[in-house]
Amino acid sequence: MSLSTTVETPNVTYEQPLGLFINNEFVKGVEGKTFETINPTNEKVICSVHEATEKDIDVAVKAARTAFEGAWHDVTPSERGRMLTKLADLFERDIETLAAIEAIDNGKAITLGKSDVTNAAGCLRYYGGWADKIVGQTIDQNNQTLSYTRHEPVGVCGQIIPWNFPILMWAWKIGPAIAAGNTVIIKTAEQTPLSGLYAAKLIVEAGFPPGVINIVSGFGRTAGAAISSHMDIDKVAFTGSTLVGRMILQAAAKSNLKKVTLELGGKSPNIVFDDADIDNAISWANFGIFYNHGQCCCAGSRLLVQEGIYDKFVARFKERAAKNQLGNPFESSTFQGPQVSQLQFDRIMEYINHGKNEGATVALGGERHGTEGYFIQPTIFTDVTSEMKIAQEEIFGPVIVVQKFKDEAEAIKIGNDSTYGLAAGVHTKNVNTAIRVSNAIKAGTVWINNYNLLSYQAPFGGFKSSGIGRELGSYALENYTQIKTVHYRLGDALFG
Ligand code: NAI
Ligand code: MG
């Protein structure tokens, strides 16, 4: 199979690289394997890409190690920053192509795809700005000693990303790792390999030396597992399911104790008090769950509504959700495209059927939309109790469960009744309620009178089983640096 092909989308026709990107070149896998990627809107094959197996991970690690010890080591922090900002410019130049790739490969609505590319560019530029501002401390002990710290790169980083935000997760991972002076091997999700490979071309154009950023397409159980258990990878960063997160932590423990950061699932409560601005809260509740077709780790998938407004709120929320435009991702008016794959579609439909059998009420949706593509109607369940599976497990689709609460204490209790702790929302006009509840909820992010608005300048990550470490902001740099203390003795020998 060749190393590139022409892909036609309704918006753009472009040349798609298909190889593994190692040492700034597109190559075939050592074992010569390939796999297909599907367009979830019509369930047809877009193209096949070359597949990385364990042997390719070894090749990529050697390339990344050689670059880390050699050419990359000699690049100044400012030069690293300029490469990242150049890469950001190239993302903006090619926004139409990158967004079209997300729409065809992931099914993402084109307007959301463009906003992902804009945010990916913003993230890369933000970390480009950080590259020459990563500084240590000087520590005063006594007149005889100069002690200082260096924030050194960790080394070769393995990064495993999911399919829900293919190009955005790529940027979230690469930005801080590269700013801090590491080299990387990034494995894209098997459902969505195309945008990451297209962006590989931009890496060459931005001037990165060979081996600094390597991009492989492949499956979790083979390529992903090889990364997490590799003896010469110094750090692994993962975004995906909690199940796989646990496996990665174990693989790291059993191999070389590589540093691990995990960004995992959630079942986040979005809490609406009686005194909230109802129109505003409905709008954020809708965006909170149905944004990105519900395939969002921080989705506000549990809506908790206070009893005084419950009936009115649910009625109006149903009306609002019913207006969400479902359909062809390439239509600019589309808000919700298909789910990413047959497997995800089946998983979500299984949860919906489970909810029906558990005795919850389908207030809206609950069925497949159309006959072609993995579309699911926006679905609202009412009469839900905390013990129900649909209230406890991450569904990762356009499905929300609504629960009623009496007072603030009960809202906090239900809100925290989860093994997850990724995010939460609080809607109220009372500042004291907002602050008290946001302090009491065990979650890494709390939105007050909004939801799902992320910024690459602010940290993101989970409490409890939602993860380890923080991405974005200056906090992400902590995961990609290790601190060295240096004691320089100025005076005479202490013991003669
Ligand atoms: P997954 O966790 O299996 O896949 C995410 C990434 O991990 C992919 O790149 C995959 O190839 C890789 N992977 C899979 N098994 C691996 C292993 N043994 N070792 C190393 N890497 C491995 O998630 P999947 O199956 O795509 O989705 C299942 C559920 O996970 C979703 O329904 C959702 O609940 C959750 N999820 C959460 C995401 C988040 O943003 N936190 C993103 C994607 C999925
Ligand atoms: Mg695909």
PDB file of C-alpha atoms in Angstrom, residues 218-469:
ATOM      1  CA  GLY A 218      -2.209   1.651  15.720  1.00  0.00           C
ATOM      2  CA  PHE A 219      -4.306  -0.264  18.192  1.00  0.00           C
ATOM      3  CA  GLY A 220      -4.290  -0.046  21.963  1.00  0.00           C
ATOM      4  CA  ARG A 221      -3.562  -3.655  22.790  1.00  0.00           C
ATOM      5  CA  THR A 222      -0.491  -3.722  20.518  1.00  0.00           C
ATOM      6  CA  ALA A 223       1.036  -0.294  19.904  1.00  0.00           C
ATOM      7  CA  GLY A 224      -0.504   1.333  23.007  1.00  0.00           C
ATOM      8  CA  ALA A 225       0.597  -1.492  25.293  1.00  0.00           C
ATOM      9  CA  ALA A 226       4.101  -1.415  23.785  1.00  0.00           C
ATOM     10  CA  ILE A 227       4.358   2.288  24.685  1.00  0.00           C
ATOM     11  CA  SER A 228       3.160   1.874  28.262  1.00  0.00           C
ATOM     12  CA  SER A 229       5.513  -1.038  28.969  1.00  0.00           C
ATOM     13  CA  HIS A 230       8.547   0.229  27.028  1.00  0.00           C
ATOM     14  CA  MET A 231      11.815   0.282  28.985  1.00  0.00           C
ATOM     15  CA  ASP A 232      13.166   3.368  27.227  1.00  0.00           C
ATOM     16  CA  ILE A 233      10.125   5.627  27.452  1.00  0.00           C
ATOM     17  CA  ASP A 234      10.437   7.961  30.432  1.00  0.00           C
ATOM     18  CA  LYS A 235       6.867   9.144  30.701  1.00  0.00           C
ATOM     19  CA  VAL A 236       3.448   8.165  29.418  1.00  0.00           C
ATOM     20  CA  ALA A 237       0.462  10.491  29.124  1.00  0.00           C
ATOM     21  CA  PHE A 238      -2.913   8.942  28.406  1.00  0.00           C
ATOM     22  CA  THR A 239      -6.425  10.173  27.721  1.00  0.00           C
ATOM     23  CA  GLY A 240      -9.202   7.608  27.448  1.00  0.00           C
ATOM     24  CA  SER A 241     -11.179   5.103  29.477  1.00  0.00           C
ATOM     25  CA  THR A 242     -10.605   4.445  33.166  1.00  0.00           C
ATOM     26  CA  LEU A 243     -10.231   0.747  32.375  1.00  0.00           C
ATOM     27  CA  VAL A 244      -7.267   1.347  30.082  1.00  0.00           C
ATOM     28  CA  GLY A 245      -5.883   4.021  32.425  1.00  0.00           C
ATOM     29  CA  ARG A 246      -5.500   1.354  35.122  1.00  0.00           C
ATOM     30  CA  MET A 247      -3.708  -0.947  32.657  1.00  0.00           C
ATOM     31  CA  ILE A 248      -1.272   1.801  31.731  1.00  0.00           C
ATOM     32  CA  LEU A 249      -0.445   2.536  35.357  1.00  0.00           C
ATOM     33  CA  GLN A 250       0.188  -1.182  35.937  1.00  0.00           C
ATOM     34  CA  ALA A 251       2.347  -1.480  32.809  1.00  0.00           C
ATOM     35  CA  ALA A 252       4.408   1.505  33.963  1.00  0.00           C
ATOM     36  CA  ALA A 253       4.839  -0.043  37.410  1.00  0.00           C
ATOM     37  CA  LYS A 254       5.874  -3.400  35.975  1.00  0.00           C
ATOM     38  CA  SER A 255       8.362  -1.955  33.456  1.00  0.00           C
ATOM     39  CA  ASN A 256      10.581   1.017  34.291  1.00  0.00           C
ATOM     40  CA  LEU A 257       8.350   3.104  36.603  1.00  0.00           C
ATOM     41  CA  LYS A 258       7.889   5.694  33.888  1.00  0.00           C
ATOM     42  CA  LYS A 259       6.010   8.771  35.053  1.00  0.00           C
ATOM     43  CA  VAL A 260       2.274   8.521  34.359  1.00  0.00           C
ATOM     44  CA  THR A 261      -0.438  11.090  33.836  1.00  0.00           C
ATOM     45  CA  LEU A 262      -3.992   9.975  33.166  1.00  0.00           C
ATOM     46  CA  GLU A 263      -7.005  11.916  31.974  1.00  0.00           C
ATOM     47  CA  LEU A 264      -9.948   9.563  32.278  1.00  0.00           C
ATOM     48  CA  GLY A 265     -13.700   9.411  32.309  1.00  0.00           C
ATOM     49  CA  GLY A 266     -16.376  11.252  34.209  1.00  0.00           C
ATOM     50  CA  LYS A 267     -20.012  11.333  35.222  1.00  0.00           C
ATOM     51  CA  SER A 268     -20.186  14.993  35.992  1.00  0.00           C
ATOM     52  CA  PRO A 269     -23.096  16.629  37.807  1.00  0.00           C
ATOM     53  CA  ASN A 270     -24.591  19.818  36.403  1.00  0.00           C
ATOM     54  CA  ILE A 271     -26.558  21.352  39.298  1.00  0.00           C
ATOM     55  CA  VAL A 272     -29.397  23.856  38.757  1.00  0.00           C
ATOM     56  CA  PHE A 273     -30.830  25.717  41.761  1.00  0.00           C
ATOM     57  CA  ASP A 274     -34.326  27.233  41.936  1.00  0.00           C
ATOM     58  CA  ASP A 275     -32.904  30.749  41.693  1.00  0.00           C
ATOM     59  CA  ALA A 276     -30.879  30.143  38.512  1.00  0.00           C
ATOM     60  CA  ASP A 277     -31.421  32.163  35.342  1.00  0.00           C
ATOM     61  CA  ILE A 278     -33.497  29.440  33.681  1.00  0.00           C
ATOM     62  CA  ASP A 279     -32.828  30.317  30.034  1.00  0.00           C
ATOM     63  CA  ASN A 280     -29.129  30.469  30.686  1.00  0.00           C
ATOM     64  CA  ALA A 281     -29.087  27.220  32.676  1.00  0.00           C
ATOM     65  CA  ILE A 282     -31.061  25.375  29.978  1.00  0.00           C
ATOM     66  CA  SER A 283     -28.679  26.536  27.324  1.00  0.00           C
ATOM     67  CA  TRP A 284     -25.635  25.336  29.323  1.00  0.00           C
ATOM     68  CA  ALA A 285     -27.311  22.067  30.295  1.00  0.00           C
ATOM     69  CA  ASN A 286     -27.896  21.417  26.594  1.00  0.00           C
ATOM     70  CA  PHE A 287     -24.363  22.371  25.606  1.00  0.00           C
ATOM     71  CA  GLY A 288     -23.015  20.537  28.642  1.00  0.00           C
ATOM     72  CA  ILE A 289     -24.244  17.149  27.463  1.00  0.00           C
ATOM     73  CA  PHE A 290     -24.863  17.346  23.721  1.00  0.00           C
ATOM     74  CA  TYR A 291     -21.677  19.193  22.700  1.00  0.00           C
ATOM     75  CA  ASN A 292     -19.414  16.924  20.624  1.00  0.00           C
ATOM     76  CA  HIS A 293     -22.292  14.421  20.357  1.00  0.00           C
ATOM     77  CA  GLY A 294     -21.942  13.687  24.076  1.00  0.00           C
ATOM     78  CA  GLN A 295     -18.448  12.278  23.532  1.00  0.00           C
ATOM     79  CA  CYS A 296     -16.781  14.477  26.064  1.00  0.00           C
ATOM     80  CA  CYS A 297     -14.972  13.266  29.183  1.00  0.00           C
ATOM     81  CA  CYS A 298     -16.272  16.250  31.150  1.00  0.00           C
ATOM     82  CA  ALA A 299     -19.848  16.094  29.772  1.00  0.00           C
ATOM     83  CA  GLY A 300     -22.483  17.277  32.252  1.00  0.00           C
ATOM     84  CA  SER A 301     -24.203  13.904  32.031  1.00  0.00           C
ATOM     85  CA  ARG A 302     -26.068  14.088  35.350  1.00  0.00           C
ATOM     86  CA  LEU A 303     -28.451  17.019  35.517  1.00  0.00           C
ATOM     87  CA  LEU A 304     -29.561  17.772  39.085  1.00  0.00           C
ATOM     88  CA  VAL A 305     -32.508  20.158  39.256  1.00  0.00           C
ATOM     89  CA  GLN A 306     -33.991  21.670  42.432  1.00  0.00           C
ATOM     90  CA  GLU A 307     -37.612  20.695  43.113  1.00  0.00           C
ATOM     91  CA  GLY A 308     -39.096  24.214  42.887  1.00  0.00           C
ATOM     92  CA  ILE A 309     -38.342  24.538  39.167  1.00  0.00           C
ATOM     93  CA  TYR A 310     -38.027  20.866  38.278  1.00  0.00           C
ATOM     94  CA  ASP A 311     -41.186  20.402  36.162  1.00  0.00           C
ATOM     95  CA  LYS A 312     -40.841  23.667  34.302  1.00  0.00           C
ATOM     96  CA  PHE A 313     -37.126  23.137  33.740  1.00  0.00           C
ATOM     97  CA  VAL A 314     -37.467  19.621  32.369  1.00  0.00           C
ATOM     98  CA  ALA A 315     -40.272  20.668  29.990  1.00  0.00           C
ATOM     99  CA  ARG A 316     -38.224  23.521  28.599  1.00  0.00           C
ATOM    100  CA  PHE A 317     -34.991  21.523  28.486  1.00  0.00           C
ATOM    101  CA  LYS A 318     -36.792  18.924  26.339  1.00  0.00           C
ATOM    102  CA  GLU A 319     -37.946  21.643  23.939  1.00  0.00           C
ATOM    103  CA  ARG A 320     -34.416  23.009  23.707  1.00  0.00           C
ATOM    104  CA  ALA A 321     -32.742  19.628  23.133  1.00  0.00           C
ATOM    105  CA  ALA A 322     -35.303  18.690  20.474  1.00  0.00           C
ATOM    106  CA  LYS A 323     -34.109  21.689  18.452  1.00  0.00           C
ATOM    107  CA  ASN A 324     -30.497  20.482  18.213  1.00  0.00           C
ATOM    108  CA  GLN A 325     -29.678  19.972  14.528  1.00  0.00           C
ATOM    109  CA  LEU A 326     -28.658  16.381  13.824  1.00  0.00           C
ATOM    110  CA  GLY A 327     -27.190  15.329  10.530  1.00  0.00           C
ATOM    111  CA  ASN A 328     -24.450  15.778   7.981  1.00  0.00           C
ATOM    112  CA  PRO A 329     -21.342  17.092   9.773  1.00  0.00           C
ATOM    113  CA  PHE A 330     -20.453  19.192   6.735  1.00  0.00           C
ATOM    114  CA  GLU A 331     -23.601  21.357   7.049  1.00  0.00           C
ATOM    115  CA  SER A 332     -22.651  24.480   8.959  1.00  0.00           C
ATOM    116  CA  SER A 333     -25.976  24.383  10.855  1.00  0.00           C
ATOM    117  CA  THR A 334     -25.308  20.862  12.197  1.00  0.00           C
ATOM    118  CA  PHE A 335     -24.682  20.676  15.926  1.00  0.00           C
ATOM    119  CA  GLN A 336     -24.707  16.913  16.361  1.00  0.00           C
ATOM    120  CA  GLY A 337     -23.122  14.440  13.962  1.00  0.00           C
ATOM    121  CA  PRO A 338     -22.851  10.664  14.300  1.00  0.00           C
ATOM    122  CA  GLN A 339     -21.153   8.784  17.132  1.00  0.00           C
ATOM    123  CA  VAL A 340     -17.633   7.769  16.191  1.00  0.00           C
ATOM    124  CA  SER A 341     -18.054   4.048  15.554  1.00  0.00           C
ATOM    125  CA  GLN A 342     -20.419   1.100  15.449  1.00  0.00           C
ATOM    126  CA  LEU A 343     -18.951  -0.033  18.769  1.00  0.00           C
ATOM    127  CA  GLN A 344     -19.664   3.277  20.510  1.00  0.00           C
ATOM    128  CA  PHE A 345     -23.137   3.378  18.934  1.00  0.00           C
ATOM    129  CA  ASP A 346     -23.865  -0.103  20.289  1.00  0.00           C
ATOM    130  CA  ARG A 347     -22.520   0.743  23.743  1.00  0.00           C
ATOM    131  CA  ILE A 348     -24.728   3.828  23.983  1.00  0.00           C
ATOM    132  CA  MET A 349     -27.849   2.041  22.715  1.00  0.00           C
ATOM    133  CA  GLU A 350     -27.203  -0.673  25.287  1.00  0.00           C
ATOM    134  CA  TYR A 351     -27.150   1.949  28.060  1.00  0.00           C
ATOM    135  CA  ILE A 352     -30.375   3.469  26.710  1.00  0.00           C
ATOM    136  CA  ASN A 353     -32.072   0.074  26.757  1.00  0.00           C
ATOM    137  CA  HIS A 354     -30.724  -0.567  30.229  1.00  0.00           C
ATOM    138  CA  GLY A 355     -32.190   2.742  31.420  1.00  0.00           C
ATOM    139  CA  LYS A 356     -35.578   1.814  29.986  1.00  0.00           C
ATOM    140  CA  ASN A 357     -35.445  -1.583  31.713  1.00  0.00           C
ATOM    141  CA  GLU A 358     -34.273  -0.071  35.013  1.00  0.00           C
ATOM    142  CA  GLY A 359     -37.497   1.960  35.148  1.00  0.00           C
ATOM    143  CA  ALA A 360     -36.271   5.401  34.138  1.00  0.00           C
ATOM    144  CA  THR A 361     -38.548   7.442  31.860  1.00  0.00           C
ATOM    145  CA  VAL A 362     -37.439   8.430  28.365  1.00  0.00           C
ATOM    146  CA  ALA A 363     -38.502  12.079  28.278  1.00  0.00           C
ATOM    147  CA  LEU A 364     -36.884  12.664  24.886  1.00  0.00           C
ATOM    148  CA  GLY A 365     -35.256  10.558  22.159  1.00  0.00           C
ATOM    149  CA  GLY A 366     -34.017   7.107  23.090  1.00  0.00           C
ATOM    150  CA  GLU A 367     -33.718   5.808  19.536  1.00  0.00           C
ATOM    151  CA  ARG A 368     -31.423   5.709  16.560  1.00  0.00           C
ATOM    152  CA  HIS A 369     -31.706   8.717  14.245  1.00  0.00           C
ATOM    153  CA  GLY A 370     -32.083   7.798  10.565  1.00  0.00           C
ATOM    154  CA  THR A 371     -30.972   4.555   8.960  1.00  0.00           C
ATOM    155  CA  GLU A 372     -27.427   5.311   7.836  1.00  0.00           C
ATOM    156  CA  GLY A 373     -24.518   6.393  10.041  1.00  0.00           C
ATOM    157  CA  TYR A 374     -24.137   6.095  13.790  1.00  0.00           C
ATOM    158  CA  PHE A 375     -26.639   8.800  14.744  1.00  0.00           C
ATOM    159  CA  ILE A 376     -28.466   8.728  18.087  1.00  0.00           C
ATOM    160  CA  GLN A 377     -31.292  11.076  19.077  1.00  0.00           C
ATOM    161  CA  PRO A 378     -30.577  13.497  21.923  1.00  0.00           C
ATOM    162  CA  THR A 379     -31.880  11.489  24.862  1.00  0.00           C
ATOM    163  CA  ILE A 380     -33.171  12.680  28.231  1.00  0.00           C
ATOM    164  CA  PHE A 381     -34.004  10.261  31.052  1.00  0.00           C
ATOM    165  CA  THR A 382     -36.120  11.399  34.009  1.00  0.00           C
ATOM    166  CA  ASP A 383     -37.247   9.459  37.123  1.00  0.00           C
ATOM    167  CA  VAL A 384     -33.640   8.457  37.615  1.00  0.00           C
ATOM    168  CA  THR A 385     -32.177   7.359  40.960  1.00  0.00           C
ATOM    169  CA  SER A 386     -28.506   7.333  41.911  1.00  0.00           C
ATOM    170  CA  GLU A 387     -28.274   3.523  42.084  1.00  0.00           C
ATOM    171  CA  MET A 388     -29.206   3.112  38.428  1.00  0.00           C
ATOM    172  CA  LYS A 389     -26.460   2.083  36.075  1.00  0.00           C
ATOM    173  CA  ILE A 390     -27.280   5.017  33.771  1.00  0.00           C
ATOM    174  CA  ALA A 391     -26.649   7.371  36.712  1.00  0.00           C
ATOM    175  CA  GLN A 392     -23.328   5.780  37.664  1.00  0.00           C
ATOM    176  CA  GLU A 393     -21.518   4.763  34.479  1.00  0.00           C
ATOM    177  CA  GLU A 394     -20.089   6.968  31.766  1.00  0.00           C
ATOM    178  CA  ILE A 395     -22.286   6.616  28.656  1.00  0.00           C
ATOM    179  CA  PHE A 396     -20.207   8.864  26.375  1.00  0.00           C
ATOM    180  CA  GLY A 397     -23.066   9.722  24.064  1.00  0.00           C
ATOM    181  CA  PRO A 398     -25.999  12.142  23.741  1.00  0.00           C
ATOM    182  CA  VAL A 399     -27.727  10.809  26.847  1.00  0.00           C
ATOM    183  CA  ILE A 400     -28.447  12.745  30.032  1.00  0.00           C
ATOM    184  CA  VAL A 401     -30.049  11.593  33.277  1.00  0.00           C
ATOM    185  CA  VAL A 402     -32.085  14.083  35.306  1.00  0.00           C
ATOM    186  CA  GLN A 403     -32.476  13.879  39.077  1.00  0.00           C
ATOM    187  CA  LYS A 404     -34.467  16.070  41.482  1.00  0.00           C
ATOM    188  CA  PHE A 405     -33.042  17.480  44.725  1.00  0.00           C
ATOM    189  CA  LYS A 406     -34.536  19.335  47.711  1.00  0.00           C
ATOM    190  CA  ASP A 407     -31.767  21.506  49.068  1.00  0.00           C
ATOM    191  CA  GLU A 408     -28.076  22.368  48.807  1.00  0.00           C
ATOM    192  CA  ALA A 409     -26.963  19.508  51.068  1.00  0.00           C
ATOM    193  CA  GLU A 410     -28.785  16.957  48.947  1.00  0.00           C
ATOM    194  CA  ALA A 411     -27.381  18.446  45.722  1.00  0.00           C
ATOM    195  CA  ILE A 412     -23.843  18.061  47.073  1.00  0.00           C
ATOM    196  CA  LYS A 413     -24.551  14.519  48.274  1.00  0.00           C
ATOM    197  CA  ILE A 414     -25.914  13.372  44.911  1.00  0.00           C
ATOM    198  CA  GLY A 415     -23.269  15.366  43.059  1.00  0.00           C
ATOM    199  CA  ASN A 416     -20.453  13.579  44.881  1.00  0.00           C
ATOM    200  CA  ASP A 417     -22.098  10.142  44.672  1.00  0.00           C
ATOM    201  CA  SER A 418     -19.745   8.956  41.921  1.00  0.00           C
ATOM    202  CA  THR A 419     -16.427   7.204  41.605  1.00  0.00           C
ATOM    203  CA  TYR A 420     -15.482   9.947  39.156  1.00  0.00           C
ATOM    204  CA  GLY A 421     -14.476  13.544  39.852  1.00  0.00           C
ATOM    205  CA  LEU A 422     -13.708  15.269  36.597  1.00  0.00           C
ATOM    206  CA  ALA A 423     -16.059  18.250  36.431  1.00  0.00           C
ATOM    207  CA  ALA A 424     -19.275  19.832  37.663  1.00  0.00           C
ATOM    208  CA  GLY A 425     -21.570  22.766  36.958  1.00  0.00           C
ATOM    209  CA  VAL A 426     -23.467  25.024  39.373  1.00  0.00           C
ATOM    210  CA  HIS A 427     -26.246  27.350  38.232  1.00  0.00           C
ATOM    211  CA  THR A 428     -27.513  29.949  40.707  1.00  0.00           C
ATOM    212  CA  LYS A 429     -27.710  33.714  41.067  1.00  0.00           C
ATOM    213  CA  ASN A 430     -26.618  33.464  44.698  1.00  0.00           C
ATOM    214  CA  VAL A 431     -22.858  33.970  44.928  1.00  0.00           C
ATOM    215  CA  ASN A 432     -22.635  32.275  48.318  1.00  0.00           C
ATOM    216  CA  THR A 433     -24.413  29.154  47.071  1.00  0.00           C
ATOM    217  CA  ALA A 434     -22.176  29.093  43.998  1.00  0.00           C
ATOM    218  CA  ILE A 435     -18.957  29.254  45.999  1.00  0.00           C
ATOM    219  CA  ARG A 436     -20.087  26.861  48.766  1.00  0.00           C
ATOM    220  CA  VAL A 437     -21.242  24.214  46.290  1.00  0.00           C
ATOM    221  CA  SER A 438     -18.251  24.550  43.994  1.00  0.00           C
ATOM    222  CA  ASN A 439     -15.959  24.126  47.022  1.00  0.00           C
ATOM    223  CA  ALA A 440     -17.873  21.051  48.213  1.00  0.00           C
ATOM    224  CA  ILE A 441     -17.960  19.182  44.911  1.00  0.00           C
ATOM    225  CA  LYS A 442     -15.049  16.803  44.455  1.00  0.00           C
ATOM    226  CA  ALA A 443     -14.045  17.595  40.886  1.00  0.00           C
ATOM    227  CA  GLY A 444     -11.080  19.009  38.999  1.00  0.00           C
ATOM    228  CA  THR A 445     -13.118  21.688  37.219  1.00  0.00           C
ATOM    229  CA  VAL A 446     -16.295  23.497  38.308  1.00  0.00           C
ATOM    230  CA  TRP A 447     -18.225  25.775  35.979  1.00  0.00           C
ATOM    231  CA  ILE A 448     -20.442  28.401  37.595  1.00  0.00           C
ATOM    232  CA  ASN A 449     -23.286  29.564  35.325  1.00  0.00           C
ATOM    233  CA  ASN A 450     -21.658  27.979  32.279  1.00  0.00           C
ATOM    234  CA  TYR A 451     -20.431  24.543  31.215  1.00  0.00           C
ATOM    235  CA  ASN A 452     -17.833  22.828  29.009  1.00  0.00           C
ATOM    236  CA  LEU A 453     -15.825  25.993  28.358  1.00  0.00           C
ATOM    237  CA  LEU A 454     -12.194  24.924  28.474  1.00  0.00           C
ATOM    238  CA  SER A 455      -9.178  27.130  28.077  1.00  0.00           C
ATOM    239  CA  TYR A 456      -5.647  26.041  27.305  1.00  0.00           C
ATOM    240  CA  GLN A 457      -4.482  28.609  29.850  1.00  0.00           C
ATOM    241  CA  ALA A 458      -6.252  26.858  32.754  1.00  0.00           C
ATOM    242  CA  PRO A 459      -5.499  23.385  34.157  1.00  0.00           C
ATOM    243  CA  PHE A 460      -7.770  20.438  33.484  1.00  0.00           C
ATOM    244  CA  GLY A 461      -7.831  17.009  35.104  1.00  0.00           C
ATOM    245  CA  GLY A 462      -9.569  14.736  37.534  1.00  0.00           C
ATOM    246  CA  PHE A 463     -10.167  14.008  41.201  1.00  0.00           C
ATOM    247  CA  LYS A 464     -10.853  10.391  42.263  1.00  0.00           C
ATOM    248  CA  SER A 465     -10.958   7.842  39.400  1.00  0.00           C
ATOM    249  CA  SER A 466     -10.978  10.574  36.768  1.00  0.00           C
ATOM    250  CA  GLY A 467      -7.235  10.725  36.571  1.00  0.00           C
ATOM    251  CA  ILE A 468      -3.785  11.678  37.763  1.00  0.00           C
ATOM    252  CA  GLY A 469      -2.120  15.004  37.008  1.00  0.00           C
TER     253      GLY A 469
END
